[in-house]
XYZ file of C-alpha atoms in Angstrom:
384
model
C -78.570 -24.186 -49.952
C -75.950 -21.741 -48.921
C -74.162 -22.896 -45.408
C -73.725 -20.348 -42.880
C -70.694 -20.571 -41.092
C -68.484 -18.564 -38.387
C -65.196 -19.501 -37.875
C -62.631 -19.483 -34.497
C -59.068 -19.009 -35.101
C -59.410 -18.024 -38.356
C -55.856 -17.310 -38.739
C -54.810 -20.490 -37.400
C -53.277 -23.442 -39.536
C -56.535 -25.026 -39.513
C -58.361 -22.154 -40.194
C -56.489 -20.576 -43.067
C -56.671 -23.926 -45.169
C -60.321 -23.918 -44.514
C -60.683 -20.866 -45.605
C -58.832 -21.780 -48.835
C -61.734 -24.501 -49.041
C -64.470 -22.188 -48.579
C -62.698 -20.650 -51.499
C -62.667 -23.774 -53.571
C -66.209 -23.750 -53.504
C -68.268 -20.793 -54.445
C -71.627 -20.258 -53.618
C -71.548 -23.047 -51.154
C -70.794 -21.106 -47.766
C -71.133 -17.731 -46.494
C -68.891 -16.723 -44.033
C -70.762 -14.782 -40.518
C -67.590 -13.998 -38.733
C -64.127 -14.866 -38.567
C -61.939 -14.675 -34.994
C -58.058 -14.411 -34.810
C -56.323 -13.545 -31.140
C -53.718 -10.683 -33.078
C -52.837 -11.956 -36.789
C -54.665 -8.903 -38.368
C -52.682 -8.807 -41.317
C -53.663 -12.294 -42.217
C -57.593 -11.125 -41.159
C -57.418 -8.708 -43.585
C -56.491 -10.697 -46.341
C -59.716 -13.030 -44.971
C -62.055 -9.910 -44.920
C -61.649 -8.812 -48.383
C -61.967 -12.452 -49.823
C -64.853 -13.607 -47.382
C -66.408 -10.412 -46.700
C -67.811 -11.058 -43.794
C -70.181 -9.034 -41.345
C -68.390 -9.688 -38.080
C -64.886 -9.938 -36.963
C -63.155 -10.737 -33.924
C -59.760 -9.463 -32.686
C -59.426 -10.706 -29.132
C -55.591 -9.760 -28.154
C -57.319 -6.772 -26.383
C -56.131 -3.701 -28.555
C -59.487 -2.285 -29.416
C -58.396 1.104 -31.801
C -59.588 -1.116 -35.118
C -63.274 -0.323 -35.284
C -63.837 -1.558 -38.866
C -61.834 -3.028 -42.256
C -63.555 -2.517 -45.326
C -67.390 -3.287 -44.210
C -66.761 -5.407 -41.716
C -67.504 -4.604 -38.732
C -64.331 -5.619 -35.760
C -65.042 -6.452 -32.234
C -62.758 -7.325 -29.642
C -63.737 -9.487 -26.442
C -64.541 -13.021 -25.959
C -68.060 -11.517 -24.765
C -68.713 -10.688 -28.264
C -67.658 -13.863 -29.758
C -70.019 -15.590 -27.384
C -72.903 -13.340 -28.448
C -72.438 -13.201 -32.142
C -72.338 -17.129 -31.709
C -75.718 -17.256 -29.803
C -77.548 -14.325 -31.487
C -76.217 -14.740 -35.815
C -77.677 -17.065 -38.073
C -75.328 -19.696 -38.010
C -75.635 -23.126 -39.646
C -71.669 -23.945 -38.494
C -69.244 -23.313 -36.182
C -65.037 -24.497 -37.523
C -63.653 -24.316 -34.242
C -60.032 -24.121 -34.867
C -58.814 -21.747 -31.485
C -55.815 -23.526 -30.571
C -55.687 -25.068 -26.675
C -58.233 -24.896 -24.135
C -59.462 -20.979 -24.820
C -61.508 -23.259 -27.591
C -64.071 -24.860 -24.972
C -66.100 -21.598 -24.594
C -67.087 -21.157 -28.558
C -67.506 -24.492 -28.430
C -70.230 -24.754 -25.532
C -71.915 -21.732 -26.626
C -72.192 -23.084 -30.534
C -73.747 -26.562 -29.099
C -75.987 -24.522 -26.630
C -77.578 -22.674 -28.935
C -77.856 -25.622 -31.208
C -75.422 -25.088 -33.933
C -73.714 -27.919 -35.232
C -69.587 -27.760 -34.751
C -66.935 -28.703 -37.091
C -64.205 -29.091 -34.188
C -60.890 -29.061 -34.378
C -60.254 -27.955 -31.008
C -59.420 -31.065 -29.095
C -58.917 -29.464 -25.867
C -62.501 -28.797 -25.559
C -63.514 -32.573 -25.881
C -60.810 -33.136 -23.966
C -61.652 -31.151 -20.828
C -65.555 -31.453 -21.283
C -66.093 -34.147 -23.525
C -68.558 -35.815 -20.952
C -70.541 -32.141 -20.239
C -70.391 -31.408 -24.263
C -71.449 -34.570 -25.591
C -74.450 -34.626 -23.235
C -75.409 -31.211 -24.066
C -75.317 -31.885 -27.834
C -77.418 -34.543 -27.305
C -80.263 -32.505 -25.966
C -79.609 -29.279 -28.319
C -79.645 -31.263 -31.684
C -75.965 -29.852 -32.142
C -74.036 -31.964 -34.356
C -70.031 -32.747 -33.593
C -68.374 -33.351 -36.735
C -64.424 -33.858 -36.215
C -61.614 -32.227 -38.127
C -58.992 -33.927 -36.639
C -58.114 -36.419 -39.150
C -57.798 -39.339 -37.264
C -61.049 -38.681 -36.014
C -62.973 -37.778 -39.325
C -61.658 -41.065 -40.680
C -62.810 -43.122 -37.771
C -66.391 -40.987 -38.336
C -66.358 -41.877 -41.858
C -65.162 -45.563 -40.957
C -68.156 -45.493 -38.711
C -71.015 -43.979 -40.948
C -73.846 -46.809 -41.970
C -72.573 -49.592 -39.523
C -74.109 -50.467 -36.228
C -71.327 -49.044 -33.469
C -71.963 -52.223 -30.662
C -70.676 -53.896 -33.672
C -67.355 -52.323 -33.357
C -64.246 -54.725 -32.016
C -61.643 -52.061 -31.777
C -60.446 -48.533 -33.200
C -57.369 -47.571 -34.081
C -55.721 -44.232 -34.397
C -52.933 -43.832 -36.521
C -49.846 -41.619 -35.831
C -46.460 -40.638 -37.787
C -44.229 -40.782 -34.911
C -43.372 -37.126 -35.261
C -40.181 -35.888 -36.403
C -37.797 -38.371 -33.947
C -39.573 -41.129 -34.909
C -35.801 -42.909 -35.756
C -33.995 -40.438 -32.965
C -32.478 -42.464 -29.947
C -34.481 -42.238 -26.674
C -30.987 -41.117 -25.196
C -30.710 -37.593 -27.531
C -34.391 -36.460 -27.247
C -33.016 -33.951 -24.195
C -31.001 -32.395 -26.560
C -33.384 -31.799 -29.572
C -33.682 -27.786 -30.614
C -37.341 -25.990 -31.349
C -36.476 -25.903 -34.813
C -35.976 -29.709 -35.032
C -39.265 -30.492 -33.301
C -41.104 -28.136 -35.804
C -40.199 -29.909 -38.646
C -43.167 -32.818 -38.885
C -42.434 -34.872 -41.752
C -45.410 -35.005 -43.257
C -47.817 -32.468 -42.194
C -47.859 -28.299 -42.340
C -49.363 -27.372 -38.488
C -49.222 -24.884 -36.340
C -46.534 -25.081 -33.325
C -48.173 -26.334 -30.806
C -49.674 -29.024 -32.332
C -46.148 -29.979 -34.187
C -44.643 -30.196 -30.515
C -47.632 -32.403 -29.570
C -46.660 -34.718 -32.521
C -43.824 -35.003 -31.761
C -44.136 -36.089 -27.658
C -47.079 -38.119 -29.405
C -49.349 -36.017 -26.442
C -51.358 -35.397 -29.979
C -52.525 -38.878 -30.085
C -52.866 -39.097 -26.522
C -55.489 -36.204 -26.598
C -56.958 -37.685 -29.606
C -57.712 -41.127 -27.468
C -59.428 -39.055 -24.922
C -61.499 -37.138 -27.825
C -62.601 -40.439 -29.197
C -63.935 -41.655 -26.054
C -66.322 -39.163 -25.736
C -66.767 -38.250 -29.688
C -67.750 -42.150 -30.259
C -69.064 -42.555 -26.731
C -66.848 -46.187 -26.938
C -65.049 -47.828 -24.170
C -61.449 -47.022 -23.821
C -60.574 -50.580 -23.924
C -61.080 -50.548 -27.321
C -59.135 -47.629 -28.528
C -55.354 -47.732 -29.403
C -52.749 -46.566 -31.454
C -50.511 -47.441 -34.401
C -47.361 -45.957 -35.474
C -47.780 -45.127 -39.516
C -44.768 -43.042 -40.862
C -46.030 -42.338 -44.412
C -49.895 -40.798 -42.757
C -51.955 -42.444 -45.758
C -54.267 -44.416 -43.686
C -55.925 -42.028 -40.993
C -57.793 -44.754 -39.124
C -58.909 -48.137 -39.307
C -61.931 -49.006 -37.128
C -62.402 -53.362 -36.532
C -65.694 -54.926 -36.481
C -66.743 -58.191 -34.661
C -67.066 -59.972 -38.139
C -63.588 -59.854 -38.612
C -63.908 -56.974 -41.693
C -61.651 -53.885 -41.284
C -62.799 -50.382 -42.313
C -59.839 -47.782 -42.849
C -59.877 -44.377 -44.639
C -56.789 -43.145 -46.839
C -55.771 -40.060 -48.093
C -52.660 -37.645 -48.490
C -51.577 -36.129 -45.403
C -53.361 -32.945 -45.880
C -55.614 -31.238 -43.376
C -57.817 -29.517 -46.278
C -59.546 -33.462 -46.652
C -61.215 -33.615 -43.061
C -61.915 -30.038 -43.029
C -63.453 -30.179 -46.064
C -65.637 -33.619 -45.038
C -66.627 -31.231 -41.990
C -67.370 -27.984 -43.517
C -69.890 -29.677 -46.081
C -71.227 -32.611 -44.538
C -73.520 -34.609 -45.343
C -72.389 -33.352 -48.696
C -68.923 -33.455 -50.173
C -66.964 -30.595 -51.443
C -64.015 -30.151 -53.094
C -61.189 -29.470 -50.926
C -58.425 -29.335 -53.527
C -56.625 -32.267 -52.144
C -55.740 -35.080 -54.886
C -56.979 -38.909 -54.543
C -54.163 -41.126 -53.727
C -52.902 -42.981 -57.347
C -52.781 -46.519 -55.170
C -50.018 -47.644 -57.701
C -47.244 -45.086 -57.032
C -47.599 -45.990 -53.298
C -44.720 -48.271 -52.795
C -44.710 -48.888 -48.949
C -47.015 -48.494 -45.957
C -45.622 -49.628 -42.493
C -47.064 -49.943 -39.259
C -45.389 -50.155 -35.163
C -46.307 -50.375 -31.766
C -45.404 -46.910 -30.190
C -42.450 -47.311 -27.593
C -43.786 -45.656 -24.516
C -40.021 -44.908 -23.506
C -39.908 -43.042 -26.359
C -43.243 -41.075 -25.957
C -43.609 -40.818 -22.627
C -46.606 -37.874 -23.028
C -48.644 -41.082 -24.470
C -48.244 -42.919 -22.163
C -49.404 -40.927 -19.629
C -52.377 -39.933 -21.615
C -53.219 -43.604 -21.527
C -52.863 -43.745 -18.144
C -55.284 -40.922 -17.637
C -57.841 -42.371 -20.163
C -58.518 -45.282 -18.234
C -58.747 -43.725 -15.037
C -61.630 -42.147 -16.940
C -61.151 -38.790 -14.235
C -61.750 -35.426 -16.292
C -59.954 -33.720 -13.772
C -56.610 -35.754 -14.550
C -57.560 -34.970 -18.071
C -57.372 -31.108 -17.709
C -55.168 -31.646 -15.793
C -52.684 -32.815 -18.218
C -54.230 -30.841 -20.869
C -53.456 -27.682 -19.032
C -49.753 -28.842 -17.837
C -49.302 -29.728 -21.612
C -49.474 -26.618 -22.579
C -47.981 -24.873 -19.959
C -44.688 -26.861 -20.730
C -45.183 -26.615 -24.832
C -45.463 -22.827 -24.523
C -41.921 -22.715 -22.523
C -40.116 -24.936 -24.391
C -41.674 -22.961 -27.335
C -39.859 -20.150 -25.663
C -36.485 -22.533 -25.384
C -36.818 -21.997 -21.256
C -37.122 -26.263 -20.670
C -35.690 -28.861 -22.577
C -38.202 -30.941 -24.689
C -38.049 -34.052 -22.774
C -38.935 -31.822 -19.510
C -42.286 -31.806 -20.930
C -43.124 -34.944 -20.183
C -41.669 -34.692 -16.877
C -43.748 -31.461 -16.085
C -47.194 -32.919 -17.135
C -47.166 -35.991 -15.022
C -45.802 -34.495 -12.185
C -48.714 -32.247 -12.707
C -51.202 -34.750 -13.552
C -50.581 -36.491 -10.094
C -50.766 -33.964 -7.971
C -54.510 -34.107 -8.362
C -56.848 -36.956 -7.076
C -58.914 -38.919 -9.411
C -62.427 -37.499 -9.473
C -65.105 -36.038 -12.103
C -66.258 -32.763 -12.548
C -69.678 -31.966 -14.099
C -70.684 -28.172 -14.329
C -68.636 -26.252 -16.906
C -67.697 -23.659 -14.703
C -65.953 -26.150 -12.728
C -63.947 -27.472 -15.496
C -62.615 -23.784 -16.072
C -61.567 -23.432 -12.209
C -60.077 -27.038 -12.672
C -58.020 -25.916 -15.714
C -56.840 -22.755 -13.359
C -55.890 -24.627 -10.675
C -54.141 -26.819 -12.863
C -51.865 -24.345 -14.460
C -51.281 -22.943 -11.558
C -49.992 -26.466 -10.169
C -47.500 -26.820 -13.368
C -46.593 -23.225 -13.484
C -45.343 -24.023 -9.683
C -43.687 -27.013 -10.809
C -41.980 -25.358 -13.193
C -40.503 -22.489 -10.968
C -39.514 -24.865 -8.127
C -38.189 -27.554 -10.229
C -37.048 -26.392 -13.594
C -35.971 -22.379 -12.417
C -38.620 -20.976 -14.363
């Protein structure tokens, strides 16, 4: 049976490699709609491959009416509709930051199962989501790949059977830099991740380690597990994604090569596997996997995700979602230095009280107020 699928942030890192999946594997999927926020040269090179019905161009210039026979439409208000009112068997949402959540709500709403691989949303309204998918039927399937191993790791075992989970992380790019020089690290420098092609904001994240911080708070709700039982590993070479512990002392862990085309894949056909183009690891020509506790000088955006994690407060967590990437998006712009972001989130993170929020509405007015906050912050304190 053919898959239906729409896909946010086409254009994306995320969702150009799934697109060379869909690719892989003809006659599988037929894509509904694509959405990119401005990249309309790459969503024309989409269009005439996918040939889909629907596009969405949502940076607000509205003179492109139509490419080839696709039709183009330009406001979130018509993502949101296409979502609820197309055939859909499968949302990819791959927006980048917390513009994600809406898509996101509106696919589980209606029922449609997600491939996600917009953190933020779980983030922000992991409680309010999970719930709601819960009474739609949706299905959350992870593309993160820490967090399609850990589902994988998970699949035929008895979860109150599970002693502990473990994310793994590279350690970013200054994984061997001195706590002492991070202040003087350049953008290009950050954006070169050792092992994995991403877009920037998520190569900034890996390298704070705020990445695996959000991830902790995603697999709280994703797995609906304690927090006491989460934590996370430094792993330079990214071959082991996860490793999930169970009470009988047996250890589960999924490997592959760091390539995000593997959990998109897993997400875009499941239950079924597809090919996503992405070798199996030869076990032999691996010479060397190492492991190490993360030094919380070091990444000092983990550690405050942490902290926020087991205060269990979704309002500290979009908080610091929202400071995060307020701070990314000027030292993106080479306005603060990169160690200022960790500075910037927790002084934005505790200017809020610890409470929960439970209408979705509220958790946009929350992420507002919150940039707001950190934008403040960052005027009075930083001159910008």
């Amino acid at each position: 049976m053919i898959k239906k699928v729409g896909i946010v942030g086409s254009t994306g890192s995320i969702g150009r490699q799934a697109v060379d999946v869909i690719l892989r594997n003809k006659g599988a999927f037929e894509v509904v709609f694509l959405s990119c926020n401005s990249n309309i040269q790459e969503l024309q090179k989409q269009i005439a491959l996918l040939k889909p019905k629907f596009a969405i161009v949502l940076d607000g210039n509205k003179g492109i009416k139509k490419i080839d026979n696709t039709k183009i439409l330009h406001t979130i208000s018509d993502l949101l509709s296409l979502i609820s009112t197309q055939e859909i068997d499968l949302l990819l949402s791959a927006a980048v930051g917390f513009s994600g959540i809406r898509p996101t709500y509106e696919a589980i709403k209606s029922g449609i199962d997600v491939a996600l691989a917009n953190k933020e949303s779980i983030v922000s309204g992991g409680k309010i989501l999970t719930y709601l998918a819960k009474n739609t039927g949706s299905k959350i399937i992870p593309v993160d790949s820490e967090h399609s191993a850990i589902y994988q790791c998970l699949m035929g075992n008895d979860k109150d059977k599970v002693a502990s989970i473990t994310l793994t992380a590279s350690g970013g790019p200054f994984i061997k830099r001195p706590d002492d020089s991070l202040s003087f690290v350049s953008v290009e420098e950050t954006l070169k991740h050792p092992n994995w092609s991403m877009g920037a904001k998520i190569t900034v994240d890996s390298a704070t380690m705020m990445n695996k911080g959000l991830e902790l708070i995603e697999a709280k709700y994703l797995f609906d597990v304690p927090a006491e039982i989460l934590n996370v590993v430094i792993h330079p070479q990214s071959i082991i994604h996860s490793v999930v512990s169970y009470i009988d002392g047996s250890t589960i862990a999924q490997l592959g090569y760091p390539d995000m085309r593997t959990p998109i894949s897993f997400a875009l056909g499941f239950p079924e596997r597809v090919n996503s183009g992405v070798n199996t690891i030869d076990l032999a020509k691996i010479s060397n996997l190492t492991f190490y506790e993360p030094d919380f000088n070091k990444y000092k955006c983990l550690k405050i995700a942490v902290d926020v994690l087991k205060s269990g407060s979704n309002v500290l967590m979009i908080a610091m979602n929202a400071a995060n990437e307020i701070a990314v998006e000027l030292f993106l712009k080479r306005k603060i230095k990169f160690t200022d972001i960790a500075d910037i989130v927790e002084k934005t993170v505790y200017s809020f009280a610890e409470k929960e929020v439970s209408d979705i509405e509220e958790i946009f007015e929350m992420d507002i107020l919150a940039r707001q906050t950190s934008i403040k912050i960052c005027k009075t304190e930083y001159g910008v």
